[in-house]
CSV table of C-alpha atoms in Angstrom, one decimal:
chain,number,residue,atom,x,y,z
A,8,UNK,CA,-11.1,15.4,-15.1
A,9,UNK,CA,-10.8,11.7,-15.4
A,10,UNK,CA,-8.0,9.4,-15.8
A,11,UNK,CA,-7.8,8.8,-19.6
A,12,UNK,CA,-9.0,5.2,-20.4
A,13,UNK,CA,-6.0,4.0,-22.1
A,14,UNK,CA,-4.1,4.7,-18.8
A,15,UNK,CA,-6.5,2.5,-16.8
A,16,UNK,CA,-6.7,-0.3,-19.8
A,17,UNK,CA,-2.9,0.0,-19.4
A,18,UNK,CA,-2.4,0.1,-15.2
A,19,UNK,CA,-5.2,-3.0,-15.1
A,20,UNK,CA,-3.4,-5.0,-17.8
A,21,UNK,CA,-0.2,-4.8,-15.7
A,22,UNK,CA,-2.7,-6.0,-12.8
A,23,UNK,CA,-4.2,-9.6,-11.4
A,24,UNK,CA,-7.8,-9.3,-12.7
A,25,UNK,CA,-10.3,-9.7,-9.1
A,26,UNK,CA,-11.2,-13.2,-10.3
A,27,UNK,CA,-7.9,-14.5,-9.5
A,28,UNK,CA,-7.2,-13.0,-6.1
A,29,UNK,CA,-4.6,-15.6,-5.1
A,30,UNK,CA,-1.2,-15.0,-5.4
A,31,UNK,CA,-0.4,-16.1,-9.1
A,32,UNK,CA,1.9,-19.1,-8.7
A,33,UNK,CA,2.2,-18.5,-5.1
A,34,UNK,CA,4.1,-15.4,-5.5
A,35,UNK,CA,4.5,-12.3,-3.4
A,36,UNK,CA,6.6,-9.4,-1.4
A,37,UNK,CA,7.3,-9.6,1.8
A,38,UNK,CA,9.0,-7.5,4.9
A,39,UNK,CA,12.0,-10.4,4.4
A,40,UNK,CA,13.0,-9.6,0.6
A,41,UNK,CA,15.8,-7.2,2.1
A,42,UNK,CA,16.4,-9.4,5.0
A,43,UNK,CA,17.3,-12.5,3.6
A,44,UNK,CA,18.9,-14.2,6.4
A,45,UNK,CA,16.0,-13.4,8.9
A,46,UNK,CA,14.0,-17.0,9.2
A,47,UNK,CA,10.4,-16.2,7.8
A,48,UNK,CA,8.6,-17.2,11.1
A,49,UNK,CA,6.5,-20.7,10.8
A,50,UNK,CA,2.9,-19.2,11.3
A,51,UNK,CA,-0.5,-18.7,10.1
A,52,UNK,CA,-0.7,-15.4,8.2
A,53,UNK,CA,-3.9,-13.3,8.5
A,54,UNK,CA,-5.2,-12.1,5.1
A,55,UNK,CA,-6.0,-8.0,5.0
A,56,UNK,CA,-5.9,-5.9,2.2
A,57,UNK,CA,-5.5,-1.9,1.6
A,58,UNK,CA,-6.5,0.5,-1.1
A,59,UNK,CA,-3.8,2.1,-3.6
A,60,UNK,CA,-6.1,4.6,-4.8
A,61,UNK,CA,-5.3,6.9,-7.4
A,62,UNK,CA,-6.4,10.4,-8.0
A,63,UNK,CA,-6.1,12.4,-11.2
A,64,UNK,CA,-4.7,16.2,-10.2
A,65,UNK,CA,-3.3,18.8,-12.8
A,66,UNK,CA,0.5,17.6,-12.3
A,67,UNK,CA,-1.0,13.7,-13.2
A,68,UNK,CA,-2.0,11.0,-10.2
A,69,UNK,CA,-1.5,10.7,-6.7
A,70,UNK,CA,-1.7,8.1,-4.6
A,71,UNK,CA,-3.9,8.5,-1.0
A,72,UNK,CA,-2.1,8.4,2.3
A,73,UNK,CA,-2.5,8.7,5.8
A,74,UNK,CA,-0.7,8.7,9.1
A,75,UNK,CA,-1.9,6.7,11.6
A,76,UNK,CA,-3.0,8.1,14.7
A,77,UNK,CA,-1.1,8.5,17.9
A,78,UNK,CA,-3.3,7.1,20.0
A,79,UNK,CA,-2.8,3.4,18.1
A,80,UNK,CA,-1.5,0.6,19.7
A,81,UNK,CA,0.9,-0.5,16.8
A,82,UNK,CA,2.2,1.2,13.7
A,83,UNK,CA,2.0,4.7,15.7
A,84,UNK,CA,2.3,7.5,13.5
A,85,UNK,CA,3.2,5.6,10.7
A,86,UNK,CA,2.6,6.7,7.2
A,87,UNK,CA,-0.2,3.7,5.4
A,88,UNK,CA,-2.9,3.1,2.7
A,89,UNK,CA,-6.3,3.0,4.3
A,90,UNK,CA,-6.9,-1.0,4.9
A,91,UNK,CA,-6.9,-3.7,7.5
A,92,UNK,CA,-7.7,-7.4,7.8
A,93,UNK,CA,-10.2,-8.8,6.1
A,94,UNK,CA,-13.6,-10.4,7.8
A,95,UNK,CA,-14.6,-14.2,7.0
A,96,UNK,CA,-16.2,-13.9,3.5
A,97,UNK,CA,-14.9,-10.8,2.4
A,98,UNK,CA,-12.3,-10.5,-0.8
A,99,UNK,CA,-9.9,-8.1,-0.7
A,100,UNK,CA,-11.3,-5.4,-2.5
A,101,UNK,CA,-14.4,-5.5,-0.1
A,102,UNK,CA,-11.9,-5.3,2.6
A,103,UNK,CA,-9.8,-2.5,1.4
A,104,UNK,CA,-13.1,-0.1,0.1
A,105,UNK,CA,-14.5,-1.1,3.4
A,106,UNK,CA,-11.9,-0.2,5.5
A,107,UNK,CA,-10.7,3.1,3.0
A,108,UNK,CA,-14.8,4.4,3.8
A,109,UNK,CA,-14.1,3.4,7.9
A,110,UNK,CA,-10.7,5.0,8.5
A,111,UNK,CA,-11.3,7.9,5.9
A,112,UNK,CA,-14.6,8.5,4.8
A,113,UNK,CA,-14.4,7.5,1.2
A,114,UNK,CA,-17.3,6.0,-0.4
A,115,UNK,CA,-16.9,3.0,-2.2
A,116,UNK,CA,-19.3,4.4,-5.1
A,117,UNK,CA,-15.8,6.8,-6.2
A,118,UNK,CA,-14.2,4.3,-6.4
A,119,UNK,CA,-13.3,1.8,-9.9
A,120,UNK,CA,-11.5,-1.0,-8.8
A,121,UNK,CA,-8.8,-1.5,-11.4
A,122,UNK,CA,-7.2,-5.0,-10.2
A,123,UNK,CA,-5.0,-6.3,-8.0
A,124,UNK,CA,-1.0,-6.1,-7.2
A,125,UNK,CA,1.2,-8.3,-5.9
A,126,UNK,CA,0.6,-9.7,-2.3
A,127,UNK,CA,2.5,-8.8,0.7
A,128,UNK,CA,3.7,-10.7,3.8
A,129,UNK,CA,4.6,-8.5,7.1
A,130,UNK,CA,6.8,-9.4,9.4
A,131,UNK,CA,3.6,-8.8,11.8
A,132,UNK,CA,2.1,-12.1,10.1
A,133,UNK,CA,-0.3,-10.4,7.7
A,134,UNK,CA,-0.7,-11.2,4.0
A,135,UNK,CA,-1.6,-8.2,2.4
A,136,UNK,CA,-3.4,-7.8,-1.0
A,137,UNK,CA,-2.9,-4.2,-2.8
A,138,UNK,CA,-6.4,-3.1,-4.1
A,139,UNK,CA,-6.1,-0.7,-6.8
A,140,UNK,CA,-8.2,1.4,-7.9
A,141,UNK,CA,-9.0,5.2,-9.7
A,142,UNK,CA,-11.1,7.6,-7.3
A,143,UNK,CA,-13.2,9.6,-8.7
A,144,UNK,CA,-13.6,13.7,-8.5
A,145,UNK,CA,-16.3,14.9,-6.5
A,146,UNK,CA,-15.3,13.1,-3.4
A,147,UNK,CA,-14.8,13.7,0.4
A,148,UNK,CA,-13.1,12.5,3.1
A,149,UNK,CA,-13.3,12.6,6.8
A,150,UNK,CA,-10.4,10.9,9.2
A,151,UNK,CA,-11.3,8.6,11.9
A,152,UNK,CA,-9.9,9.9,14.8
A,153,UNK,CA,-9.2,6.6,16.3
A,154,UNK,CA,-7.2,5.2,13.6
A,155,UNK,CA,-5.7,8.1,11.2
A,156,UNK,CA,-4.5,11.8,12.2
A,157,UNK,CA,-3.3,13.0,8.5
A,158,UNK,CA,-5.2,12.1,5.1
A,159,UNK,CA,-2.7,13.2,2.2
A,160,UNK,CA,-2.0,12.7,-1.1
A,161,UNK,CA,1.6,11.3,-2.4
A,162,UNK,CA,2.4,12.1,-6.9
A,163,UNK,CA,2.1,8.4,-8.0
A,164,UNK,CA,5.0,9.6,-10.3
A,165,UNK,CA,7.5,10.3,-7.5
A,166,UNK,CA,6.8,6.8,-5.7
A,167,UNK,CA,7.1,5.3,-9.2
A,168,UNK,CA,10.1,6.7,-9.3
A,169,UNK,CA,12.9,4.0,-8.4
A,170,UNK,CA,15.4,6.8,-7.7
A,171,UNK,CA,13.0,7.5,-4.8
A,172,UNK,CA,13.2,4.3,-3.5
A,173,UNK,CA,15.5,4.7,-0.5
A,174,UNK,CA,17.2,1.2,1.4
A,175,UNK,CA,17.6,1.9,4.9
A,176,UNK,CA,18.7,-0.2,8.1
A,177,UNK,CA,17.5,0.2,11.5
A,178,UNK,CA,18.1,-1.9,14.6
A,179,UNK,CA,15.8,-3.7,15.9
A,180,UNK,CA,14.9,-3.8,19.9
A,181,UNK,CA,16.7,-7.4,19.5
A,182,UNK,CA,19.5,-6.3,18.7
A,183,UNK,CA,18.9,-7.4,15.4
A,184,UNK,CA,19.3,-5.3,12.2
A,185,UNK,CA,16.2,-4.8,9.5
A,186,UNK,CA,16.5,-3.2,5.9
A,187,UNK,CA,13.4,-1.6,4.5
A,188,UNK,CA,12.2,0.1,1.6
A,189,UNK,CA,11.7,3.9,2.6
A,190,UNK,CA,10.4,6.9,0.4
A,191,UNK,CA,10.7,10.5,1.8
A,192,UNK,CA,8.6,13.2,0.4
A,193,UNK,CA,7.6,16.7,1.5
A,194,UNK,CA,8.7,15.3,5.0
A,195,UNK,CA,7.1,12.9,5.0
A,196,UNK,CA,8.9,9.4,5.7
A,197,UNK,CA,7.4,6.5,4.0
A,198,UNK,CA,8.7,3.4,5.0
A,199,UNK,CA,8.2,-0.3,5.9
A,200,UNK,CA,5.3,-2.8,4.7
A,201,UNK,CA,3.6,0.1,2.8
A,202,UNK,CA,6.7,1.0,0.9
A,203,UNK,CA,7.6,-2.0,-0.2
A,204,UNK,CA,4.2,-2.8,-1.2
A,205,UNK,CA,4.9,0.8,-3.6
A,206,UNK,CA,8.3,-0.9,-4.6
A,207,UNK,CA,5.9,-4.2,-5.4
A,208,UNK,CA,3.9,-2.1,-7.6
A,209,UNK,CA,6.6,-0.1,-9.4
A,210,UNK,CA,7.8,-3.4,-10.5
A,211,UNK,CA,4.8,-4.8,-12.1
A,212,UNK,CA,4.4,-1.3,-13.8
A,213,UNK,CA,7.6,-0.3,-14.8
A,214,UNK,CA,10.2,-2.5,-13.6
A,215,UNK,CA,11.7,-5.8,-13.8
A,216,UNK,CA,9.4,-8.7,-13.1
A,217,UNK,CA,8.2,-10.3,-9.8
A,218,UNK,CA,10.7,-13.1,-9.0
Protein backbone atom coordinates (compact mmCIF):
# COMPACT_ATOMS: atom_id res chain seq x y z
CA UNK A 1 0.00 0.00 0.00
CA UNK A 2 1.25 3.29 -1.24
CA UNK A 3 0.27 6.81 -0.75
CA UNK A 4 -1.97 7.56 -3.72
CA UNK A 5 -0.13 9.92 -6.27
CA UNK A 6 -2.59 12.60 -6.23
CA UNK A 7 -1.97 13.00 -2.43
CA UNK A 8 1.78 13.39 -3.00
CA UNK A 9 1.21 15.77 -6.30
CA UNK A 10 -1.07 17.60 -3.83
CA UNK A 11 1.30 17.59 -0.32
CA UNK A 12 4.50 18.66 -2.70
CA UNK A 13 2.51 21.36 -4.42
CA UNK A 14 1.77 22.94 -1.02
CA UNK A 15 5.70 22.43 -0.51
CA UNK A 16 9.17 24.54 -1.51
CA UNK A 17 10.46 22.34 -4.37
CA UNK A 18 14.50 21.16 -3.09
CA UNK A 19 15.84 23.71 -5.64
CA UNK A 20 14.91 26.55 -3.61
CA UNK A 21 15.86 25.51 -0.12
CA UNK A 22 16.12 29.08 1.20
CA UNK A 23 13.44 30.44 3.08
CA UNK A 24 11.14 31.93 0.28
CA UNK A 25 11.27 35.71 0.82
CA UNK A 26 13.07 35.26 4.03
CA UNK A 27 10.24 33.72 5.73
CA UNK A 28 9.99 31.23 8.59
CA UNK A 29 8.61 29.92 12.18
CA UNK A 30 10.28 30.37 14.99
CA UNK A 31 10.23 29.44 19.01
CA UNK A 32 9.29 33.51 19.28
CA UNK A 33 5.90 33.53 17.22
CA UNK A 34 4.05 33.02 20.69
CA UNK A 35 6.46 35.14 22.49
CA UNK A 36 6.43 38.25 20.88
CA UNK A 37 7.93 40.46 23.43
CA UNK A 38 10.99 38.09 23.93
CA UNK A 39 14.03 39.95 22.01
CA UNK A 40 15.06 37.35 19.15
CA UNK A 41 18.73 37.10 20.41
CA UNK A 42 21.44 38.83 17.92
CA UNK A 43 23.35 35.60 16.84
CA UNK A 44 24.53 33.34 14.15
CA UNK A 45 21.96 30.53 13.72
CA UNK A 46 23.28 27.01 12.84
CA UNK A 47 21.39 25.38 9.91
CA UNK A 48 19.98 21.56 10.76
CA UNK A 49 17.21 20.00 9.34
CA UNK A 50 14.80 16.95 10.38
CA UNK A 51 12.60 14.46 8.54
CA UNK A 52 8.63 14.65 8.57
CA UNK A 53 8.25 11.42 7.24
CA UNK A 54 5.03 10.08 6.41
CA UNK A 55 3.76 6.57 6.46
CA UNK A 56 0.65 5.11 4.82
CA UNK A 57 -1.34 2.70 7.58
CA UNK A 58 -5.01 1.36 7.17
CA UNK A 59 -6.48 4.51 9.26
CA UNK A 60 -4.40 6.94 6.52
CA UNK A 61 -0.65 8.50 7.30
CA UNK A 62 1.38 8.88 10.24
CA UNK A 63 4.00 10.92 10.93
CA UNK A 64 7.55 9.23 12.57
CA UNK A 65 8.52 10.15 16.05
CA UNK A 66 10.80 9.52 18.66
CA UNK A 67 11.86 10.43 22.22
CA UNK A 68 15.05 11.34 22.82
CA UNK A 69 17.06 9.45 25.09
CA UNK A 70 17.74 10.01 28.72
CA UNK A 71 21.05 9.96 28.67
CA UNK A 72 21.18 13.33 26.27
CA UNK A 73 22.64 16.36 27.28
CA UNK A 74 19.79 18.63 26.01
CA UNK A 75 16.22 18.07 24.95
CA UNK A 76 16.04 14.96 27.48
CA UNK A 77 13.23 12.86 26.85
CA UNK A 78 11.77 15.10 24.58
CA UNK A 79 9.40 13.99 21.96
CA UNK A 80 11.33 15.01 18.03
CA UNK A 81 11.58 14.12 14.23
CA UNK A 82 14.81 12.30 13.60
CA UNK A 83 17.35 15.24 12.40
CA UNK A 84 20.23 17.41 13.49
CA UNK A 85 22.54 20.08 12.11
CA UNK A 86 23.68 19.95 8.97
CA UNK A 87 27.57 19.28 7.95
CA UNK A 88 29.48 21.95 5.56
CA UNK A 89 28.08 20.97 2.08
CA UNK A 90 25.21 19.15 2.96
CA UNK A 91 21.39 20.47 1.99
CA UNK A 92 18.92 19.76 4.13
CA UNK A 93 17.42 16.78 2.92
CA UNK A 94 20.90 15.06 3.00
CA UNK A 95 20.96 16.15 6.50
CA UNK A 96 17.59 15.05 7.64
CA UNK A 97 17.83 11.33 5.62
CA UNK A 98 21.21 11.19 7.06
CA UNK A 99 20.57 11.81 10.46
CA UNK A 100 16.79 9.82 10.21
CA UNK A 101 19.30 6.47 9.04
CA UNK A 102 21.86 7.50 12.26
CA UNK A 103 19.39 7.98 15.05
CA UNK A 104 16.84 5.40 13.71
CA UNK A 105 17.95 3.10 11.20
CA UNK A 106 16.01 4.15 8.26
CA UNK A 107 17.48 3.90 4.93
CA UNK A 108 17.37 6.68 2.77
CA UNK A 109 16.46 4.35 -0.28
CA UNK A 110 12.50 4.29 1.53
CA UNK A 111 12.47 7.26 1.42
CA UNK A 112 10.72 10.00 -1.58
CA UNK A 113 11.55 13.22 -0.69
CA UNK A 114 8.40 15.22 -1.33
CA UNK A 115 9.82 19.01 -0.69
CA UNK A 116 10.34 21.17 1.81
CA UNK A 117 8.25 23.25 4.66
CA UNK A 118 8.63 26.19 6.12
CA UNK A 119 11.99 26.91 8.11
CA UNK A 120 12.24 27.14 11.81
CA UNK A 121 14.31 29.26 14.24
CA UNK A 122 14.85 27.74 17.94
CA UNK A 123 15.27 29.65 20.65
CA UNK A 124 18.63 27.33 20.98
CA UNK A 125 19.92 29.30 17.74
CA UNK A 126 19.15 26.65 15.16
CA UNK A 127 17.39 27.18 11.81
CA UNK A 128 15.63 24.27 11.01
CA UNK A 129 14.42 23.13 7.55
CA UNK A 130 11.42 20.43 7.65
CA UNK A 131 12.28 17.63 5.10
CA UNK A 132 9.33 15.83 3.94
CA UNK A 133 9.02 13.02 2.58
CA UNK A 134 6.67 9.50 2.06
CA UNK A 135 8.43 6.23 3.50
CA UNK A 136 7.99 3.42 1.90
CA UNK A 137 6.53 -0.17 3.20
CA UNK A 138 8.94 -2.70 3.66
CA UNK A 139 11.12 -0.77 5.99
CA UNK A 140 13.00 -1.17 9.39
CA UNK A 141 14.14 0.64 12.07
CA UNK A 142 16.49 0.31 14.84
CA UNK A 143 17.06 3.27 17.69
CA UNK A 144 20.29 4.57 18.55
CA UNK A 145 20.70 4.14 22.03
CA UNK A 146 22.64 7.24 22.47
CA UNK A 147 20.32 9.58 20.94
CA UNK A 148 16.55 8.06 20.92
CA UNK A 149 14.82 5.68 23.56
CA UNK A 150 11.18 5.42 21.76
CA UNK A 151 10.56 5.31 17.76
CA UNK A 152 6.73 5.84 17.29
CA UNK A 153 4.37 6.74 14.94
CA UNK A 154 1.94 9.92 15.46
CA UNK A 155 -1.80 9.91 12.60
CA UNK A 156 -0.70 12.87 10.42
CA UNK A 157 -4.49 13.60 10.69
CA UNK A 158 -4.63 14.22 14.43
CA UNK A 159 -1.50 16.68 14.35
CA UNK A 160 -3.22 18.27 11.24
CA UNK A 161 -5.79 18.75 13.28
CA UNK A 162 -5.77 22.51 14.63
CA UNK A 163 -8.18 21.45 17.43
CA UNK A 164 -5.14 19.47 18.53
CA UNK A 165 -2.96 22.22 18.68
CA UNK A 166 -2.74 23.09 22.37
CA UNK A 167 -1.04 26.83 23.66
CA UNK A 168 0.61 26.36 26.72
CA UNK A 169 2.94 28.58 29.12
CA UNK A 170 5.65 27.48 31.29
CA UNK A 171 8.15 29.37 33.29
CA UNK A 172 11.25 29.56 32.48
CA UNK A 173 14.35 29.02 34.99
CA UNK A 174 14.58 32.99 34.47
CA UNK A 175 11.80 33.74 35.76
CA UNK A 176 10.58 34.45 32.51
CA UNK A 177 7.41 32.97 31.02
CA UNK A 178 7.37 30.95 27.33
CA UNK A 179 4.20 29.93 25.31
CA UNK A 180 4.58 26.95 23.06
CA UNK A 181 2.74 25.01 20.67
CA UNK A 182 1.96 21.55 22.41
CA UNK A 183 0.04 18.35 21.02
CA UNK A 184 -0.86 15.53 23.39
CA UNK A 185 -1.62 12.08 22.05
CA UNK A 186 -1.83 8.66 23.50
CA UNK A 187 0.31 10.25 26.34
CA UNK A 188 2.38 11.38 24.68
CA UNK A 189 3.32 15.26 25.06
CA UNK A 190 4.44 16.88 22.05
CA UNK A 191 5.61 20.23 22.44
CA UNK A 192 8.19 22.97 21.63
CA UNK A 193 10.30 23.49 18.34
CA UNK A 194 8.91 20.19 16.92
CA UNK A 195 5.32 21.23 17.40
CA UNK A 196 5.43 24.22 16.06
CA UNK A 197 7.28 23.10 13.20
CA UNK A 198 3.75 20.61 12.93
CA UNK A 199 1.69 23.92 13.49
CA UNK A 200 4.17 25.36 10.44
CA UNK A 201 3.15 22.61 8.27
CA UNK A 202 -0.63 22.54 9.08
CA UNK A 203 -0.60 25.94 7.78
CA UNK A 204 0.93 25.52 4.44
CA UNK A 205 -1.50 22.43 4.06
CA UNK A 206 -4.57 23.42 5.39
CA UNK A 207 -4.47 26.64 7.01
CA UNK A 208 -4.13 30.22 6.57
CA UNK A 209 -0.95 31.37 4.93
CA UNK A 210 2.60 31.90 6.33
CA UNK A 211 2.80 35.52 7.37
Amino acid sequence: MSPSHDLRAWIARHLDPLEAHAPANGVMRSDFDLNPERPHPDQALTPAAVLVGLVEREHGLSVLLTRRSDTLRRHTGQIALPGGRQDPGETPWQTALREAEEEIGLHPSFVSVAGLSTPYRTGTGFLVTPVVGFVAHGFSLTPNPHEVADIFETPFGFLMDPGNHEEHERELPTGERRRFYAMTHENRFIWGATAGMLRALYDRLYGAAVA
